[in-house]
Amino acid sequence: MLIRVSGKSDWRKFFFVCPEITVDGQAVRDVIEADDEAGYIIRYRRDEAGALVVDTDRYVIERIDGKVVFAGQRRWSPDDAKAAAQTKRDRRAIRNLEIQRRAGKVSA
């Protein structure tokens, strides 16, 4: 699942509170985008003192690849609703085919 800090994949659509994001077991912060299926995060880079790194009036970002895990209370998201609706349509189609087969209208 892809989550971002804003936009179409805003994390607020998928979680009640900001999830804890870990990469290879290490908690990370300042995450802009994360995808647990693709296995990467994009975050703001910090220096040794913990300050955000600035380059020509913009914060520097970095991509980290690894095993990404989201921990937090999940919300019923729009993606979940779409999947549930598709499952319901599939079950209804199978049921209708079974009814037609029993009535002798469709050969097996």
Coordinates of N, CA, C and O in Angstrom, one line a residue:
M1 N 0.8 -1.2 0.0 CA 0.0 0.0 0.0 C 0.9 1.2 0.0 O 1.8 1.3 0.8
L2 N 0.6 2.1 -0.9 CA 1.3 3.4 -1.0 C 0.6 4.5 -0.1 O -0.6 4.6 -0.2
I3 N 1.4 5.1 0.8 CA 0.9 6.2 1.5 C 1.8 7.4 1.3 O 3.0 7.3 1.1
R4 N 1.2 8.6 1.4 CA 1.9 9.9 1.3 C 1.4 10.8 2.3 O 0.4 10.6 3.0
V5 N 2.1 12.0 2.4 CA 1.7 13.0 3.4 C 0.5 13.8 2.9 O -0.2 14.4 3.7
S6 N 0.2 13.8 1.6 CA -0.9 14.5 1.1 C -1.3 13.9 -0.2 O -0.6 13.1 -0.8
G7 N -2.4 14.4 -0.7 CA -2.9 13.9 -2.1 C -3.8 12.7 -2.0 O -4.4 12.4 -1.0
K8 N -3.8 12.0 -3.2 CA -4.7 10.9 -3.4 C -4.4 9.8 -2.4 O -5.4 9.1 -1.9
S9 N -3.2 9.5 -2.1 CA -2.8 8.4 -1.2 C -2.5 8.9 0.2 O -1.6 8.4 0.9
D10 N -3.1 10.0 0.7 CA -2.9 10.6 2.0 C -3.1 9.5 3.1 O -4.0 8.7 3.1
W11 N -2.1 9.4 4.0 CA -2.2 8.4 5.1 C -3.4 8.5 5.9 O -3.9 7.5 6.5
R12 N -4.1 9.7 6.0 CA -5.3 9.8 6.8 C -6.4 9.0 6.2 O -7.4 8.7 7.0
K13 N -6.4 8.6 5.0 CA -7.4 7.8 4.4 C -7.3 6.3 4.8 O -8.2 5.6 4.7
F14 N -6.1 6.0 5.3 CA -5.8 4.6 5.6 C -5.6 4.3 7.1 O -5.8 3.2 7.6
F15 N -5.3 5.3 7.9 CA -5.0 5.2 9.3 C -5.7 6.3 10.1 O -5.9 7.4 9.6
F16 N -6.1 5.9 11.4 CA -6.7 6.9 12.3 C -5.6 7.9 12.8 O -5.9 9.1 12.8
V17 N -4.5 7.5 13.2 CA -3.4 8.3 13.6 C -2.2 8.0 12.7 O -2.1 6.9 12.1
C18 N -1.2 8.9 12.7 CA 0.0 8.7 11.9 C 0.6 7.4 12.3 O 1.0 7.1 13.4
P19 N 0.8 6.5 11.3 CA 1.4 5.2 11.6 C 2.9 5.2 11.9 O 3.6 6.1 11.4
E20 N 3.4 4.3 12.7 CA 4.8 4.2 12.8 C 5.3 3.4 11.6 O 4.8 2.3 11.3
I21 N 6.3 3.9 11.0 CA 6.9 3.3 9.8 C 8.3 2.8 10.1 O 9.1 3.6 10.6
T22 N 8.6 1.6 9.8 CA 9.9 1.0 10.0 C 10.4 0.5 8.7 O 9.7 0.0 7.9
V23 N 11.7 0.6 8.6 CA 12.5 0.0 7.4 C 13.5 -0.9 8.0 O 14.4 -0.5 8.7
D24 N 13.4 -2.2 7.6 CA 14.3 -3.2 8.1 C 14.4 -3.2 9.7 O 15.4 -3.4 10.3
G25 N 13.2 -2.9 10.3 CA 13.2 -3.0 11.8 C 13.5 -1.7 12.5 O 13.4 -1.5 13.7
Q26 N 14.0 -0.7 11.7 CA 14.4 0.6 12.3 C 13.3 1.6 12.1 O 12.9 1.8 10.9
A27 N 12.8 2.3 13.1 CA 11.8 3.3 13.0 C 12.4 4.5 12.2 O 13.6 4.9 12.5
V28 N 11.6 5.1 11.4 CA 12.1 6.3 10.6 C 11.1 7.4 10.8 O 9.9 7.2 11.2
R29 N 11.6 8.6 10.6 CA 10.7 9.8 10.7 C 10.9 10.7 9.5 O 11.8 10.5 8.7
D30 N 10.1 11.7 9.4 CA 10.1 12.7 8.3 C 9.8 12.0 7.0 O 10.4 12.4 5.9
V31 N 8.9 11.0 7.0 CA 8.6 10.3 5.7 C 7.6 11.1 4.9 O 6.6 11.6 5.4
I32 N 8.0 11.2 3.6 CA 7.1 11.9 2.6 C 6.2 10.9 1.9 O 5.0 11.1 1.7
E33 N 6.8 9.7 1.6 CA 6.1 8.7 0.9 C 6.6 7.3 1.3 O 7.8 7.2 1.5
A34 N 5.7 6.4 1.4 CA 6.2 5.0 1.8 C 5.3 4.0 1.1 O 4.1 4.2 0.9
D35 N 5.9 2.9 0.7 CA 5.2 1.8 0.0 C 5.7 0.5 0.6 O 6.8 0.1 0.4
D36 N 4.8 -0.2 1.3 CA 5.3 -1.5 1.9 C 5.3 -2.6 0.9 O 6.1 -3.6 1.1
E37 N 4.5 -2.5 -0.2 CA 4.6 -3.6 -1.2 C 5.8 -3.4 -2.1 O 6.5 -4.4 -2.4
A38 N 6.2 -2.2 -2.5 CA 7.4 -2.0 -3.3 C 8.6 -2.0 -2.4 O 9.7 -2.1 -3.0
G39 N 8.5 -1.7 -1.1 CA 9.6 -1.8 -0.2 C 10.6 -0.5 -0.3 O 11.8 -0.7 -0.3
Y40 N 10.0 0.6 -0.2 CA 10.8 1.8 -0.1 C 10.1 3.0 0.6 O 8.9 2.9 0.8
I41 N 10.9 3.9 1.1 CA 10.4 5.2 1.7 C 11.1 6.3 1.0 O 12.3 6.2 0.6
I42 N 10.5 7.5 1.0 CA 11.2 8.7 0.6 C 11.0 9.6 1.8 O 9.9 9.8 2.3
R43 N 12.1 10.2 2.3 CA 12.1 11.0 3.5 C 13.0 12.2 3.4 O 13.9 12.2 2.5
Y44 N 12.9 13.2 4.3 CA 13.8 14.3 4.4 C 15.1 13.8 5.0 O 15.1 13.0 6.0
R45 N 16.3 14.2 4.5 CA 17.6 13.8 5.0 C 17.9 14.8 6.2 O 17.7 15.9 6.2
R46 N 18.5 14.2 7.2 CA 19.0 14.9 8.4 C 20.5 14.7 8.5 O 21.1 13.7 8.1
D47 N 21.2 15.7 9.1 CA 22.6 15.6 9.3 C 22.9 15.0 10.7 O 22.0 14.5 11.3
E48 N 24.2 14.9 11.0 CA 24.6 14.2 12.3 C 24.0 14.9 13.5 O 23.7 14.2 14.5
A49 N 23.7 16.2 13.5 CA 23.2 16.9 14.6 C 21.6 16.8 14.6 O 21.0 17.2 15.6
G50 N 21.1 16.2 13.6 CA 19.6 16.0 13.6 C 18.9 17.1 12.9 O 17.6 17.1 12.9
A51 N 19.6 18.0 12.3 CA 18.9 19.1 11.6 C 18.6 18.7 10.1 O 19.4 17.9 9.5
L52 N 17.6 19.2 9.5 CA 17.3 18.9 8.2 C 18.3 19.5 7.3 O 18.8 20.7 7.5
V53 N 18.8 18.8 6.2 CA 19.8 19.3 5.3 C 19.1 20.1 4.2 O 18.1 19.7 3.6
V54 N 19.7 21.3 4.0 CA 19.1 22.2 3.0 C 20.1 22.4 1.9 O 21.3 22.6 2.1
D55 N 19.6 22.4 0.6 CA 20.4 22.6 -0.6 C 19.7 23.6 -1.5 O 18.6 23.2 -2.0
T56 N 20.2 24.7 -1.7 CA 19.6 25.8 -2.5 C 18.1 26.0 -2.1 O 17.2 25.8 -3.0
D57 N 17.9 26.4 -0.9 CA 16.6 26.7 -0.4 C 15.5 25.6 -0.4 O 14.3 25.8 -0.4
R58 N 16.0 24.4 -0.5 CA 15.1 23.2 -0.5 C 15.6 22.1 0.4 O 16.8 22.0 0.4
Y59 N 14.8 21.4 1.1 CA 15.2 20.3 1.9 C 15.6 19.2 1.0 O 15.0 18.9 0.0
V60 N 16.7 18.5 1.3 CA 17.2 17.3 0.6 C 16.4 16.1 1.0 O 16.1 15.9 2.2
I61 N 16.0 15.3 0.0 CA 15.2 14.1 0.3 C 16.1 12.9 -0.1 O 17.0 13.0 -0.9
E62 N 15.8 11.7 0.5 CA 16.5 10.5 0.1 C 15.5 9.3 0.1 O 14.5 9.4 0.7
R63 N 15.9 8.4 -0.7 CA 15.1 7.1 -0.9 C 15.8 6.0 -0.2 O 17.0 5.8 -0.4
I64 N 15.1 5.3 0.7 CA 15.6 4.1 1.4 C 14.8 2.9 1.0 O 13.6 2.9 1.1
D65 N 15.5 1.9 0.5 CA 14.9 0.6 0.1 C 15.0 -0.4 1.3 O 16.1 -0.4 1.9
G66 N 14.1 -1.3 1.4 CA 14.1 -2.3 2.4 C 12.7 -2.8 2.7 O 11.8 -2.5 2.0
K67 N 12.6 -3.6 3.8 CA 11.3 -4.1 4.2 C 10.6 -3.1 5.0 O 11.0 -2.8 6.1
V68 N 9.6 -2.5 4.4 CA 8.8 -1.5 5.0 C 7.6 -2.0 5.7 O 6.8 -2.9 5.2
V69 N 7.3 -1.6 7.0 CA 6.2 -2.1 7.8 C 5.5 -0.9 8.4 O 6.1 0.0 8.9
F70 N 4.1 -0.8 8.2 CA 3.3 0.2 8.8 C 2.7 -0.4 10.1 O 2.1 -1.5 10.1
A71 N 2.8 0.4 11.2 CA 2.1 -0.1 12.4 C 1.2 1.0 12.9 O 1.6 2.2 13.1
G72 N -0.1 0.7 13.0 CA -1.1 1.7 13.5 C -2.5 1.1 13.2 O -2.6 0.1 12.6
Q73 N -3.4 1.8 13.8 CA -4.8 1.3 13.7 C -5.4 1.7 12.3 O -5.5 2.9 11.9
R74 N -5.7 0.7 11.5 CA -6.1 0.8 10.1 C -7.6 1.4 10.1 O -8.4 1.0 10.9
R75 N -7.8 2.2 9.1 CA -9.1 2.7 8.8 C -9.7 2.0 7.6 O -9.0 1.5 6.8
W76 N -11.0 1.9 7.5 CA -11.6 1.3 6.3 C -11.4 2.3 5.2 O -12.1 3.3 5.1
S77 N -10.5 2.0 4.3 CA -10.0 3.0 3.3 C -10.9 2.8 2.0 O -11.6 1.8 1.8
P78 N -10.7 3.8 1.1 CA -11.4 3.7 -0.2 C -11.0 2.4 -1.0 O -11.8 1.8 -1.6
D79 N -9.7 2.1 -0.8 CA -9.2 0.9 -1.5 C -9.9 -0.4 -0.9 O -10.2 -1.3 -1.7
D80 N -10.0 -0.4 0.4 CA -10.7 -1.5 1.0 C -12.2 -1.6 0.5 O -12.7 -2.7 0.3
A81 N -12.8 -0.5 0.4 CA -14.2 -0.5 0.0 C -14.3 -1.0 -1.5 O -15.3 -1.7 -1.8
K82 N -13.4 -0.6 -2.3 CA -13.4 -1.0 -3.7 C -13.2 -2.5 -3.8 O -13.9 -3.2 -4.6
A83 N -12.3 -3.1 -3.0 CA -12.0 -4.5 -3.0 C -13.2 -5.3 -2.5 O -13.6 -6.3 -3.0
A84 N -13.9 -4.8 -1.4 CA -15.1 -5.4 -0.9 C -16.2 -5.4 -1.9 O -16.9 -6.4 -2.1
A85 N -16.4 -4.3 -2.6 CA -17.4 -4.2 -3.6 C -17.2 -5.2 -4.8 O -18.1 -5.8 -5.3
Q86 N -15.9 -5.3 -5.2 CA -15.6 -6.2 -6.3 C -15.8 -7.7 -5.8 O -16.3 -8.5 -6.6
T87 N -15.5 -8.0 -4.6 CA -15.7 -9.3 -4.1 C -17.2 -9.6 -4.1 O -17.6 -10.8 -4.4
K88 N -18.0 -8.7 -3.6 CA -19.4 -8.9 -3.6 C -20.0 -9.1 -5.0 O -20.8 -10.0 -5.2
R89 N -19.5 -8.3 -6.0 CA -20.0 -8.5 -7.4 C -19.5 -9.9 -7.9 O -20.3 -10.6 -8.6
D90 N -18.3 -10.4 -7.6 CA -17.9 -11.7 -8.0 C -18.7 -12.8 -7.4 O -19.1 -13.8 -8.1
R91 N -19.0 -12.7 -6.1 CA -19.9 -13.7 -5.4 C -21.3 -13.7 -6.1 O -21.8 -14.8 -6.3
R92 N -21.8 -12.6 -6.4 CA -23.1 -12.5 -7.0 C -23.1 -13.1 -8.4 O -24.0 -13.9 -8.7
A93 N -22.1 -12.9 -9.1 CA -22.0 -13.5 -10.5 C -21.9 -15.0 -10.4 O -22.5 -15.7 -11.2
I94 N -21.1 -15.5 -9.5 CA -21.0 -17.0 -9.3 C -22.3 -17.6 -8.9 O -22.7 -18.6 -9.4
R95 N -23.0 -16.9 -7.9 CA -24.3 -17.4 -7.5 C -25.3 -17.4 -8.6 O -26.0 -18.4 -8.8
N96 N -25.3 -16.4 -9.5 CA -26.2 -16.3 -10.6 C -25.9 -17.4 -11.6 O -26.8 -18.0 -12.2
L97 N -24.6 -17.7 -11.9 CA -24.3 -18.8 -12.8 C -24.7 -20.2 -12.2 O -25.2 -21.0 -13.0
E98 N -24.6 -20.3 -10.9 CA -25.0 -21.6 -10.3 C -26.5 -21.8 -10.4 O -27.0 -22.9 -10.7
I99 N -27.3 -20.7 -10.2 CA -28.7 -20.8 -10.3 C -29.1 -21.1 -11.8 O -30.0 -21.9 -12.0
Q100 N -28.4 -20.5 -12.7 CA -28.7 -20.8 -14.2 C -28.4 -22.2 -14.5 O -29.1 -22.9 -15.3
R101 N -27.2 -22.7 -14.0 CA -26.8 -24.1 -14.2 C -27.9 -25.1 -13.7 O -28.2 -26.0 -14.3
R102 N -28.3 -24.8 -12.5 CA -29.4 -25.7 -11.9 C -30.6 -25.7 -12.7 O -31.4 -26.7 -12.8
A103 N -31.0 -24.5 -13.3 CA -32.2 -24.4 -14.1 C -32.0 -25.0 -15.4 O -33.0 -25.1 -16.2
G104 N -30.8 -25.4 -15.8 CA -30.5 -26.1 -17.1 C -30.3 -25.1 -18.2 O -30.3 -25.5 -19.4
K105 N -30.1 -23.8 -17.9 CA -29.9 -22.8 -18.9 C -28.5 -22.7 -19.4 O -28.2 -22.3 -20.5
V106 N -27.6 -23.1 -18.5 CA -26.1 -23.1 -18.9 C -25.5 -24.5 -18.7 O -25.8 -25.1 -17.7
S107 N -24.8 -24.9 -19.7 CA -24.2 -26.2 -19.6 C -22.8 -26.1 -18.9 O -22.1 -25.1 -19.1
A108 N -22.4 -27.1 -18.1 CA -21.2 -27.0 -17.3 C -20.0 -27.4 -18.1 O -19.8 -27.9 -19.1

